[in-house]
Tab-separated table of C-alpha atoms in Angstrom:
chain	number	residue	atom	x	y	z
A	21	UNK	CA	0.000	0.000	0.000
A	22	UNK	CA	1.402	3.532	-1.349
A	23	UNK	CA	2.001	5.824	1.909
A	24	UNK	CA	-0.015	8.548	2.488
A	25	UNK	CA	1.755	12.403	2.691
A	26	UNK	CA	1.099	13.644	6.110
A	27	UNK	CA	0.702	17.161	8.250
A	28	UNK	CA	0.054	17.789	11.657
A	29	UNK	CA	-3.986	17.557	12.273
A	30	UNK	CA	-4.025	21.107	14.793
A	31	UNK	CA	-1.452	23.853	15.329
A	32	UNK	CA	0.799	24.009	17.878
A	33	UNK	CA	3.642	26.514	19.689
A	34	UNK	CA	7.107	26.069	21.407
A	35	UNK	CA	8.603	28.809	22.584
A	36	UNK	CA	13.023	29.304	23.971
A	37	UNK	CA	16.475	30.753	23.249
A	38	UNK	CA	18.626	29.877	20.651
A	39	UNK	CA	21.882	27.753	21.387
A	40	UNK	CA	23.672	29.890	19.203
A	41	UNK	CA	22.591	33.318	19.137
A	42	UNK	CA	20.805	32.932	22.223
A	43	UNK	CA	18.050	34.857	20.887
A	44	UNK	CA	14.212	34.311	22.650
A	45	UNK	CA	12.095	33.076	19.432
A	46	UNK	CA	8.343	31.720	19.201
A	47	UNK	CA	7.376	28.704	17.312
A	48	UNK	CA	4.184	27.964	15.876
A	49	UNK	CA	3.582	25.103	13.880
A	50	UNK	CA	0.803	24.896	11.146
A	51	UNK	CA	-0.870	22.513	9.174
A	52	UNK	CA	1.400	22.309	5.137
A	53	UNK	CA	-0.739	21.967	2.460
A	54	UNK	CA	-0.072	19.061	-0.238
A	55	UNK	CA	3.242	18.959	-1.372
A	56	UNK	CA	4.311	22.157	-0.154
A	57	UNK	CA	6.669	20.465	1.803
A	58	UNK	CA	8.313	21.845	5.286
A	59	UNK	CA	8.831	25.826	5.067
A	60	UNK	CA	9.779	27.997	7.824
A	61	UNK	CA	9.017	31.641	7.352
A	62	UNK	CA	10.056	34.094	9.518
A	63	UNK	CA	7.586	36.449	10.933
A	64	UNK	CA	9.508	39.075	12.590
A	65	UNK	CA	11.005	40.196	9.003
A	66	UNK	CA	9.653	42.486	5.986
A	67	UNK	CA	7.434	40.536	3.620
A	68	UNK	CA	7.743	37.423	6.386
A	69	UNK	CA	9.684	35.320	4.021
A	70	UNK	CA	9.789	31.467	3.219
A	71	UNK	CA	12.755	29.283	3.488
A	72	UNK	CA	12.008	26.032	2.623
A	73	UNK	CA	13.693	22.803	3.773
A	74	UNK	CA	15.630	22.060	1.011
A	75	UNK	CA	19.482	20.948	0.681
A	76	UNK	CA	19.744	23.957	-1.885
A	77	UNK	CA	18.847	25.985	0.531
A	78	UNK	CA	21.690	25.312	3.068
A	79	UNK	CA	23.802	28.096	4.039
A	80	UNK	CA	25.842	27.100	6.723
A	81	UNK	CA	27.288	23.956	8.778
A	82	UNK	CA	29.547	25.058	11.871
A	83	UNK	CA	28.206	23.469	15.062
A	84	UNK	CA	24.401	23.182	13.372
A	85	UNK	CA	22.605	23.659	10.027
A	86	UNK	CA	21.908	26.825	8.732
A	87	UNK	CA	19.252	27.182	5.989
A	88	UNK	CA	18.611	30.605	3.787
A	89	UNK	CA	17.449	32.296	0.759
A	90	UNK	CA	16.964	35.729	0.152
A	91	UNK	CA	18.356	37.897	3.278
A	92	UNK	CA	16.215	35.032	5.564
A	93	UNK	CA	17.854	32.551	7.243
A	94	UNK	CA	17.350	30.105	9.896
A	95	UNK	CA	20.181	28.833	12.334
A	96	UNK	CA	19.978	25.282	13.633
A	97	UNK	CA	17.226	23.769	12.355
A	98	UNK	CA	18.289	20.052	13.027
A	99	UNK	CA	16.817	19.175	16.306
A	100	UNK	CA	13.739	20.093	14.977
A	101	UNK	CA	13.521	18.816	11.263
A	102	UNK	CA	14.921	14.781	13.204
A	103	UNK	CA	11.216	15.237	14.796
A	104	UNK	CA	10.028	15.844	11.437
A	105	UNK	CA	11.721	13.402	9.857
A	106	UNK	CA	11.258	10.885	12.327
A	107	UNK	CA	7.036	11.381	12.422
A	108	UNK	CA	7.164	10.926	8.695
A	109	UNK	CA	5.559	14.887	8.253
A	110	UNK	CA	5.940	16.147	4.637
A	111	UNK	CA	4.151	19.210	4.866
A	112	UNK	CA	4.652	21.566	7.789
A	113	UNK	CA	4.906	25.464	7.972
A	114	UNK	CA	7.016	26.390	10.607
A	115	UNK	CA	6.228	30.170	11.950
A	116	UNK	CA	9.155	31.680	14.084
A	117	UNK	CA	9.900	35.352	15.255
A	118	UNK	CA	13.596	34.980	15.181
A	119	UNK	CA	16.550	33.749	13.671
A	120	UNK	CA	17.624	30.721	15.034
A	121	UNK	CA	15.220	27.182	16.512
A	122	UNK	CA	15.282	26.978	20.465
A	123	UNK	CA	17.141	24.948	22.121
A	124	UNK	CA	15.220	23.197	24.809
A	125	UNK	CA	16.083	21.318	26.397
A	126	UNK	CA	19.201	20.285	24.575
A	127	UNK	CA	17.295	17.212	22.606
A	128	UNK	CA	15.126	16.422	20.028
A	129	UNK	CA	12.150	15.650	22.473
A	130	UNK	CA	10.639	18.457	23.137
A	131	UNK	CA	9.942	18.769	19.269
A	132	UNK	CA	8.553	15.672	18.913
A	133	UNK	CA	6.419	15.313	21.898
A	134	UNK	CA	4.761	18.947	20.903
A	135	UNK	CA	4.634	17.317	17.022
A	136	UNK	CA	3.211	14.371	17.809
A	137	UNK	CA	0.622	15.921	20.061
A	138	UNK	CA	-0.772	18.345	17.335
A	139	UNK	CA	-1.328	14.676	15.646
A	140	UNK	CA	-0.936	13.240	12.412
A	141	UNK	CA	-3.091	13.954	9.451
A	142	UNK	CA	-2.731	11.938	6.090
A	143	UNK	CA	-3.530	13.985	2.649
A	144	UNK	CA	-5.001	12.422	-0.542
A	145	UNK	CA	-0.992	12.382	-2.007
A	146	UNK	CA	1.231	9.953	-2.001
A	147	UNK	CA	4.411	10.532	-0.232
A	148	UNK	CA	7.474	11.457	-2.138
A	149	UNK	CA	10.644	8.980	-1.853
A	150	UNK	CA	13.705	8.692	-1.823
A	151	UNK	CA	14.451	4.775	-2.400
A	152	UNK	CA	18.704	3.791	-2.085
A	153	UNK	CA	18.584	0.934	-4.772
A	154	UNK	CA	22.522	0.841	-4.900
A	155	UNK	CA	25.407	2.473	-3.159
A	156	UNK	CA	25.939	5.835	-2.735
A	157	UNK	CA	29.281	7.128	-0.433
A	158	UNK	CA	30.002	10.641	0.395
A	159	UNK	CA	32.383	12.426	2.682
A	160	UNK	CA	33.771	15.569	4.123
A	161	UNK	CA	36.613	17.789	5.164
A	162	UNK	CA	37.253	16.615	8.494
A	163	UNK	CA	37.415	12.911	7.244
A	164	UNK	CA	33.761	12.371	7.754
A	165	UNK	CA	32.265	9.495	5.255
A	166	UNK	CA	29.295	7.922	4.508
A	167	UNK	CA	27.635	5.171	2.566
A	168	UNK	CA	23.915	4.223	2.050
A	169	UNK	CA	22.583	0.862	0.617
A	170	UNK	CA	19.727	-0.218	-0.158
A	171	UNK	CA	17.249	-1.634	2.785
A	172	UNK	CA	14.153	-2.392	3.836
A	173	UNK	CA	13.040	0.604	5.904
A	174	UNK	CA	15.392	3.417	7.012
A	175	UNK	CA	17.783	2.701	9.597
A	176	UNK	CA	20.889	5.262	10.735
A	177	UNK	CA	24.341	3.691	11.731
A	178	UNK	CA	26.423	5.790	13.307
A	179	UNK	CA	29.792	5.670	14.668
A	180	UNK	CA	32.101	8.524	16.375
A	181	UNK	CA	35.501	8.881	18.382
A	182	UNK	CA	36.563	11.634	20.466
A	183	UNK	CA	39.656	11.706	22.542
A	184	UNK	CA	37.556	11.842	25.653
A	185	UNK	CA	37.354	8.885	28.521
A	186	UNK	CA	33.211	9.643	28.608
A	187	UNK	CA	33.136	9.157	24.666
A	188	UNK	CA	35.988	7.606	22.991
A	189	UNK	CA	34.858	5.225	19.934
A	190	UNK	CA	31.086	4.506	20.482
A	191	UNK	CA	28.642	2.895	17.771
A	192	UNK	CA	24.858	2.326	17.668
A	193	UNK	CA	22.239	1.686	14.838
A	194	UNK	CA	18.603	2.694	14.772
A	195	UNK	CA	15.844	2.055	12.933
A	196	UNK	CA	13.940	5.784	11.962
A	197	UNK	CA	10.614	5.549	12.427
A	198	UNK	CA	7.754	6.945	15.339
A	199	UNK	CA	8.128	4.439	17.934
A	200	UNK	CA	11.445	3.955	17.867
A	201	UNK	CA	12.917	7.131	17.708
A	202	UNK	CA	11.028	8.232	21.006
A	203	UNK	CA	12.570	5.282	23.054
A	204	UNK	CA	16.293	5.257	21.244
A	205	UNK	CA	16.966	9.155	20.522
A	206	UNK	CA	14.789	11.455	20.894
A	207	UNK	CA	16.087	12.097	24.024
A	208	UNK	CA	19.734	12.357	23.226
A	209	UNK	CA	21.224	15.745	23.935
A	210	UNK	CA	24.190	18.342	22.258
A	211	UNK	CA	26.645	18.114	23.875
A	212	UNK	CA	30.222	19.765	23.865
A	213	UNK	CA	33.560	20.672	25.596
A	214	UNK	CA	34.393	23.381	28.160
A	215	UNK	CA	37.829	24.176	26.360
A	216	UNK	CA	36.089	25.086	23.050
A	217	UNK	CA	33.691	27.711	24.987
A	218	UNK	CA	35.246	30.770	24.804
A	219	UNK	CA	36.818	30.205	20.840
A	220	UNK	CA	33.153	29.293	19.775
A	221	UNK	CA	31.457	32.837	21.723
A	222	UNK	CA	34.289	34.757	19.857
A	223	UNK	CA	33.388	33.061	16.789
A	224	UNK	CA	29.393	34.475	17.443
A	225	UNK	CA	28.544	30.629	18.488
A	226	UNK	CA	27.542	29.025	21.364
A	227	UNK	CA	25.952	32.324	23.193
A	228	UNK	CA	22.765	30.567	24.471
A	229	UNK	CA	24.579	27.322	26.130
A	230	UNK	CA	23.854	26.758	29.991
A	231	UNK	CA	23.991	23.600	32.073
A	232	UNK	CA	20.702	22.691	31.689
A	233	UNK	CA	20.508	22.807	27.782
A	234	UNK	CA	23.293	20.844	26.799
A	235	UNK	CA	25.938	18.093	28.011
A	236	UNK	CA	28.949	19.969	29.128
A	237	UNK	CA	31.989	17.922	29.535
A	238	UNK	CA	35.542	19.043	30.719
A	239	UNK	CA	38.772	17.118	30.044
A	240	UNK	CA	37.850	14.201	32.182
A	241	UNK	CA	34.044	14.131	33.348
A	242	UNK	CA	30.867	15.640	32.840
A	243	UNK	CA	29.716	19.204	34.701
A	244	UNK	CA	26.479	18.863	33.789
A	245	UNK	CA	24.401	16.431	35.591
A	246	UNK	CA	24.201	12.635	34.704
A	247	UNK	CA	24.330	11.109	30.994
A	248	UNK	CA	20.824	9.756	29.766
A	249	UNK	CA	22.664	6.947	28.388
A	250	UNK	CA	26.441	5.838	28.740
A	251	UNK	CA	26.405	6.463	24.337
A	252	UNK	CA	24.032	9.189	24.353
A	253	UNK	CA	26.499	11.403	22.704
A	254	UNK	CA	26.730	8.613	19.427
A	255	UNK	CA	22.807	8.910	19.664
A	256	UNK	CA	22.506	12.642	19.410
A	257	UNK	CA	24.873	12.517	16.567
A	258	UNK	CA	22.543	10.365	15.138
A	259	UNK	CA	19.686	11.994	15.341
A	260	UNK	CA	21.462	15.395	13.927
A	261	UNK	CA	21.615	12.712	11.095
A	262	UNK	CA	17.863	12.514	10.632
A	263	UNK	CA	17.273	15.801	10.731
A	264	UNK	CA	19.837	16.911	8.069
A	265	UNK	CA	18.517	14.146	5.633
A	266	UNK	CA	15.120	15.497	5.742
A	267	UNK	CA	16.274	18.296	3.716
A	268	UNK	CA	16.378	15.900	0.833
A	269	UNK	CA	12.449	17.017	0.244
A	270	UNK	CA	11.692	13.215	0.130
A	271	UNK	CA	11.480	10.619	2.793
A	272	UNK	CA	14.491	7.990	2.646
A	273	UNK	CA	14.283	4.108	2.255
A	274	UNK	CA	17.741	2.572	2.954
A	275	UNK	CA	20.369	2.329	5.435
A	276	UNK	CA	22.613	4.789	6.125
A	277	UNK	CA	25.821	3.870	7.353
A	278	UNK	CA	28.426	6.880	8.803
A	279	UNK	CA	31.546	7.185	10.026
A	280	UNK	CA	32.710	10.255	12.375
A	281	UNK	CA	29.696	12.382	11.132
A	282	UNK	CA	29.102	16.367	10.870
A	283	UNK	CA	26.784	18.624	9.676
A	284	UNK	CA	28.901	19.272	6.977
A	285	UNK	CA	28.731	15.427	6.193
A	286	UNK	CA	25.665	14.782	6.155
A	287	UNK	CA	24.596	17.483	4.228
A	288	UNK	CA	26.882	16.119	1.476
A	289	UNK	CA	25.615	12.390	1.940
A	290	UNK	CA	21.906	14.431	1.414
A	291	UNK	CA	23.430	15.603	-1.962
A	292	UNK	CA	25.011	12.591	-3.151
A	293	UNK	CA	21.751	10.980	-2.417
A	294	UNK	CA	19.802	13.346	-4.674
A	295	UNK	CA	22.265	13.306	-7.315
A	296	UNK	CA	22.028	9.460	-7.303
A	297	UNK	CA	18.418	9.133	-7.175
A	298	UNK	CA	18.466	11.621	-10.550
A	299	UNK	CA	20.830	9.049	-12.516
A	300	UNK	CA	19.151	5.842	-10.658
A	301	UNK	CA	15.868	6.842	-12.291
A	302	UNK	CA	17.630	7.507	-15.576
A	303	UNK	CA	17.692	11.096	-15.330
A	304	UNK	CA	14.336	10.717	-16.985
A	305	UNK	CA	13.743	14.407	-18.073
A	306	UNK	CA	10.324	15.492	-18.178
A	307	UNK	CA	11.376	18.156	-20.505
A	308	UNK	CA	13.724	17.784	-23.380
A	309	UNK	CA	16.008	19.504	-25.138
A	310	UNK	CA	13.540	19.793	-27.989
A	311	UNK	CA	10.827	21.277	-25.842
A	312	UNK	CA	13.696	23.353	-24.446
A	313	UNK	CA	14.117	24.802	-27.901
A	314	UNK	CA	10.579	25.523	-28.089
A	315	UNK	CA	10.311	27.675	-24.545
A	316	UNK	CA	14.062	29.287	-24.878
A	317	UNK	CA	15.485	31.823	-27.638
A	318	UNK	CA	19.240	30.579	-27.314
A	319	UNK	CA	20.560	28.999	-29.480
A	320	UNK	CA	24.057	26.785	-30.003
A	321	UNK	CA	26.428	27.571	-29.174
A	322	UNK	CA	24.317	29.298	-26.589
A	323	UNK	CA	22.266	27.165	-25.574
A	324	UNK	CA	22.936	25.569	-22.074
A	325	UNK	CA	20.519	23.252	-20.676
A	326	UNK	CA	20.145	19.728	-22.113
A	327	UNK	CA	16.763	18.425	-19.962
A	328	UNK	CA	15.090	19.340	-17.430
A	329	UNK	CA	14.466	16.642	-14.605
A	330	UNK	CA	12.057	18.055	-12.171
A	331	UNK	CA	9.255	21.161	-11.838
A	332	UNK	CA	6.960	22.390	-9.847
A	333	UNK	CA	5.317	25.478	-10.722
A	334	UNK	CA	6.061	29.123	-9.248
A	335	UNK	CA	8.443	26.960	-6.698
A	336	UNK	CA	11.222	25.040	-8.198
A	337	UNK	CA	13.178	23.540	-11.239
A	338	UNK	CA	15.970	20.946	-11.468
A	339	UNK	CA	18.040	21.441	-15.183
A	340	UNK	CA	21.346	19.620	-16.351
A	341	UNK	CA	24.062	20.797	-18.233
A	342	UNK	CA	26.381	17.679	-19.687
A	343	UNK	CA	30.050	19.364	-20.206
A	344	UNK	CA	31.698	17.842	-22.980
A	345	UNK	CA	35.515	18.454	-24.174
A	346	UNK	CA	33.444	19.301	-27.806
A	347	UNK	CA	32.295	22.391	-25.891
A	348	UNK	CA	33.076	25.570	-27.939
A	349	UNK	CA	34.734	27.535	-25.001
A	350	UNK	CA	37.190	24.907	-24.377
A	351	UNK	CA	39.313	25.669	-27.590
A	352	UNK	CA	40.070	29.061	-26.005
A	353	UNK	CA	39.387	28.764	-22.351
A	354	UNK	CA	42.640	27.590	-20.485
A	355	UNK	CA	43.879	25.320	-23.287
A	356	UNK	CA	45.502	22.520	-22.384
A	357	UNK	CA	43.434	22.841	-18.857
A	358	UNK	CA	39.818	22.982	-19.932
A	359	UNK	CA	37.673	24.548	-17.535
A	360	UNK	CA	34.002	25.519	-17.914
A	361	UNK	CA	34.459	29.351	-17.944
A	362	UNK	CA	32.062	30.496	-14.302
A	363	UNK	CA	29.949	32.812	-16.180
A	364	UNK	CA	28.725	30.267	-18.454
A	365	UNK	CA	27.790	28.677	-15.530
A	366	UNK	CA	26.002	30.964	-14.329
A	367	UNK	CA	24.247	31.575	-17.794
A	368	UNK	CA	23.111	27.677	-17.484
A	369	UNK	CA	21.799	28.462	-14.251
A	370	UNK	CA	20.133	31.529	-15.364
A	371	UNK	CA	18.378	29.645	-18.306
A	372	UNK	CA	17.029	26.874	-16.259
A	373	UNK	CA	15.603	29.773	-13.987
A	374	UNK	CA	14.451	31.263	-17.143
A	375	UNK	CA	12.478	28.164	-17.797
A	376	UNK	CA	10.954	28.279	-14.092
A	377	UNK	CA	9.361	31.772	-15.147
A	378	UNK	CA	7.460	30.201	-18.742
A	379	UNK	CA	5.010	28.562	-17.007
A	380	UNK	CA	3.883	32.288	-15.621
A	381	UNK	CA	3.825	33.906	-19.262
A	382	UNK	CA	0.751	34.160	-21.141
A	383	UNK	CA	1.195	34.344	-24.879
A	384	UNK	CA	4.642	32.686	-24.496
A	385	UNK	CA	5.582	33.082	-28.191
A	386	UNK	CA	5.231	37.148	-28.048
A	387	UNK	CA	7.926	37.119	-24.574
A	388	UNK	CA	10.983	37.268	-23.656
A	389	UNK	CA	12.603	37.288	-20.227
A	390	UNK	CA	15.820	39.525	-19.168
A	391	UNK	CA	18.116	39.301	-16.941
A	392	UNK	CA	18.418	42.270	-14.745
A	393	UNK	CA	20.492	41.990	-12.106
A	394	UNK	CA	22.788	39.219	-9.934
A	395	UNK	CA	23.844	39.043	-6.485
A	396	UNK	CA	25.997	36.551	-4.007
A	397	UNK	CA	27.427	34.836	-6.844
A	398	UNK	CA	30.077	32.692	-5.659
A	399	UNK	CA	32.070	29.823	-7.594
A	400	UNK	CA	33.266	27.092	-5.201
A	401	UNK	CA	35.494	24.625	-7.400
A	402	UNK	CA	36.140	24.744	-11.003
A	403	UNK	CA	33.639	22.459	-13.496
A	404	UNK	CA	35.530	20.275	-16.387
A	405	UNK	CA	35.104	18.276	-19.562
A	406	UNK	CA	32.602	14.944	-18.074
A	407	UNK	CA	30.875	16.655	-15.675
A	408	UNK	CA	27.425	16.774	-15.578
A	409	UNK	CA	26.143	20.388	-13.588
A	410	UNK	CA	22.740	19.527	-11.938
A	411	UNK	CA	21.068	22.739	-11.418
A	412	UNK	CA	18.593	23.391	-8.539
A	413	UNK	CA	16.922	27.075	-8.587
A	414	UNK	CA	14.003	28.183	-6.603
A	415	UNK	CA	11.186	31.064	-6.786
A	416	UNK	CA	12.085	33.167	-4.150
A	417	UNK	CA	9.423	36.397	-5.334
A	418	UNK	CA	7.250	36.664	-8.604
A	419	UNK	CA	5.365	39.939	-9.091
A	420	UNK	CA	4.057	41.820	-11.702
A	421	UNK	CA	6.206	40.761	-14.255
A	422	UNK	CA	9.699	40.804	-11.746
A	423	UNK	CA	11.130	37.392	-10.350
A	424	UNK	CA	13.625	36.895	-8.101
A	425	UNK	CA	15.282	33.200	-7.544
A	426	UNK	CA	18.199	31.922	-6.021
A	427	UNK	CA	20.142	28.685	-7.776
A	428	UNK	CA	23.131	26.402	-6.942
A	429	UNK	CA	24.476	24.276	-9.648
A	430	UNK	CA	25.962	20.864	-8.212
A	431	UNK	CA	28.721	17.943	-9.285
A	432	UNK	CA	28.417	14.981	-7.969
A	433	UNK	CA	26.730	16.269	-5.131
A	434	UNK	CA	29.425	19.338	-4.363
A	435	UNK	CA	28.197	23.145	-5.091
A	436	UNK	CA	30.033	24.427	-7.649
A	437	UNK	CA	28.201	27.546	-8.164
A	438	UNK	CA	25.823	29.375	-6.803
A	439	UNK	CA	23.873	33.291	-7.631
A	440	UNK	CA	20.906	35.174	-6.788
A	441	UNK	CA	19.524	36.816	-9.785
A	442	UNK	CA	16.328	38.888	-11.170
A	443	UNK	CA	14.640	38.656	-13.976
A	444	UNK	CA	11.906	40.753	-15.799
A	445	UNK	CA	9.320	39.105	-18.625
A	446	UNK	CA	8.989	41.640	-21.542
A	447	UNK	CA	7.834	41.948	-24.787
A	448	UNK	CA	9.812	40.618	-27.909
C-alpha cells in the first residue's frame, strides 16, 4: 500500500532561546498543504519570508545547520527537522519570530512530543521517496564518510571517536521511524567541551549554552548532571543525522551507514543521495532539449541546458548541463586545462531559472525574459570536460512581471556555483 503524505492535524507553539545566538524566538507550527513540503518563514522580518527545507537551501554547517534564501535565514534547524523526519511529516509550515530554533532542552524531544501531540493527518498524495537501490558514499573535510545501501526501511548507523574517557569510539544503529525514535533518541542531547567555549562565543557561536541545555563535559568528566545513556552522545549525533537528511524534500528508504559524522557530512551524503536518485531513475527528463528549444530563444552555441528533470510550478526547477571536451569555449578557455568558464555557468543556471518563469507567461511566443540583475554569486570549485552540472533554482518572489530566484548548480553532489539573480518578462 502507497504511503499517504502527512501534516500535523491542529497547530501548535514552542517557545526558547537559541543555542547559538541565544536569541528568545516563538514557534508555531501549522498545518502544510499538499506537497508544499516543510517551510519555515520568519515572521519578525519584511514581507515574512519562506525558506524552505531544502538541501539547496543550506547556508551554513559550523556546530548546526543553517538554511537561507533571500536575506532570511534560519540557524539550527536540526533538532527540529529529526522530529520531522522521524514522524514521517511532509508538509509543515514552521512560523518563528527569530533567527535561530530553540534549544530546549538540549534534545530532540521536546519537538517531537509537541509534534506528535498536534497529531498526524494523512492527505489524498502519495508521499514522495527517496528509495537507495545501490550504493551511494560521500564524505567531508574533516574525514567524515558515509555510505547508504539499499534496505528495507530506514535505519541510521552511526559511529564517532573523540579523545575523551566519557566518549571515545562509540557505535549504535537505529531504525527511523515513530516508535522507535522516542525510546532510542529522541532524548539524546548536544553536547560539547568546556575548552572550546570561549573560541566558539568569539566566533558568534555558542551564546545561548547553559547547564541545563546541553551536556557539558571538561577534560575528564561531565559538569552537567548525569548522561541519559552511557552512548548518548553517538545517539545525538545520530539523530542530527535525521534531521539533516530530511532536507532531501523526500522521505528515505535505505540504510545509512556513517563514520565520524558532521553537519557538513551529512549534508553532502543528502546531496550525493539526490544526485544518485536523478541518474538511478535515468535522469528521466520530463522536458527535453527539444521542448527546451521551443520555450528558450538561445541557441548553439548558446544554448545551455540539455533536460530538465524536475518542476513544480512558481516553486522550483531541477536542469542539467552535460560538459563535454566538444564544448566551444574549451578551444580558447585555459587550453591545455579545460575549464568551464564560471559565467557560463552561471548563464546555465540563469536559463534553467528562465524556464521556471514560462510557465507564468501568457502568450509565451510574443515574450521574452531579461536578466536584470545578480547578487551573491560565488564559484566554489572549477567544473571540467565529463561533468554533468545539476542545477537546482528556486522562486524566491514573482510579481508583476519581476522574479527573483536563487540557484546552486551541483557535481556529484558538491556546489560548484551558486547566484541570486532577477529577472523581468517583456515583450519581444
Amino acid at each position: 500500500m502507497t504511503a499517504k503524505q502527512q501534516t500535523i492535524a491542529d497547530g501548535a507553539t514552542l517557545e526558547g532561546v537559541g543555542l547559538h545566538t541565544g536569541q528568545q524566538a516563538r514557534l508555531t507550527f501549522v498545518p502544510g498543504a499538499v506537497d508544499a513540503g516543510v517551510v519555515f518563514v520568519r515572521r519578525d522580518l519584511p514581507g515574512t519570508p519562506e525558506v524552505p527545507a531544502l538541501a539547496a537551501n543550506v547556508s551554513g554547517t559550523d556546530r548546526g545547520t543553517t538554511l537561507a534564501a533571500g536575506d532570511a535565514s534560519v540557524h539550527t534547524v536540526e533538532h527540529l527537522l529529526a522530529a520531522v523526519g522521524a514522524l514521517g511529516i511532509d508538509n509543515l509550515r514552521i512560523e518563528l519570530d527569530g533567527p535561530e530554533i530553540p534549544i530546549l532542552d538540549g534534545s530532540f524531544r521536546p519537538f517531537f512530543d509537541v509534534l506528535q501531540g498536534a497529531g498526524l493527518k494523512e492527505q489524498e498524495a502519495a508521499a514522495k521517496m527517496l528509495v537507495v537501490t545501490e550504493s551511494v558514499s560521500a564524505s567531508a573535510e574533516r574525514g567524515e564518510s558515509y555510505v547508504a545501501v539499499p534496505f528495507d526501511g530506514y535505519r541510521i548507523s552511526s559511529t564517532i571517536e573523540f579523545p575523551h574517557p566519557l566518549i571515545r569510539r562509540q557505535f549504535g544503529s537505529f531504525d527511523v521511524g515513530a516508535s522507535a525514535f522516542a525510546d532510542q533518541l529522541a532524548g539524546a542531547r548536544t553536547f560539547g567541551f568546556l575548552k572550546d567555549a570561549e573560541a566558539l562565543r568569539n566566533r558568534g557561536l555558542a551564546r545561548g549554552v547553559t547547564l541545563e541545555n546541553a551536556v557539558v563535559l571538561d577534560e575528564e568528566k561531565l559538569i552537567s548532571g548525569d548522561l541519559r545513556w552511557p552512548d548518548e552522545f553517538v545517539r545525538h549525533k545520530t539523530g542530527d543525522i535525521v534531521g539533516d537528511l530530511v532536507l532531501v524534500g523526500r522521505r528515505i528508504r535505505g540504510h545509512v551507514i556513517a563514520d565520524r559524522p558532521s553537519h557538513a557530512g551529512n549534508l553532502a551524503l543528502a546531496r550525493a543521495l539526490l544526485e544518485a536518485d536523478a541518474k538511478q531513475t535515468g535522469g528521466k527528463p520530463i522536458v527535453d532539449i527539444i521542448k527546451i528549444m521551443q520555450h528558450l530563444p538561445h541557441r548553439y552555441p548558446m544554448l545551455l541546458v540539455d533536460r530538465i528533470l524536475e518542476f513544480e510550478a512558481g516553486k522550483r526547477i531541477v536542469g542539467i548541463k552535460n560538459v563535454t571536451i566538444n564544448e566551444p569555449f574549451f578551444m580558447g578557455h585555459y587550453p591545455g586545462h579545460p575549464i568551464m568558464p564560471g559565467v557560463l555557468i552561471i548563464e546555465a543556471m540563469a536559463q534553467v531559472g528562465g524556464l521556471l518563469m514560462m510557465d507564468s507567461i501568457e502568450d509565451l511566443d510574443e515574450k521574452v525574459v531579461y536578466f536584470m540583475s545578480m547578487d551573491n554569486v560565488k564559484w566554489r570549485r572549477p567544473v571540467t570536460p565529463g561533468d554533468q552540472v545539476r542545477f537546482e533554482v528556486e522562486m524566491l518572489q514573482f510579481r508583476r512581471h519581476v522574479c527573483r530566484m536563487r540557484g546552486v548548480g551541483y557535481v556529484d553532489g558538491a556546489a560548484v556555483a551558486e547566484a541570486e539573480f532577477m529577472a523581468r518578462i517583456v515583450d519581444k
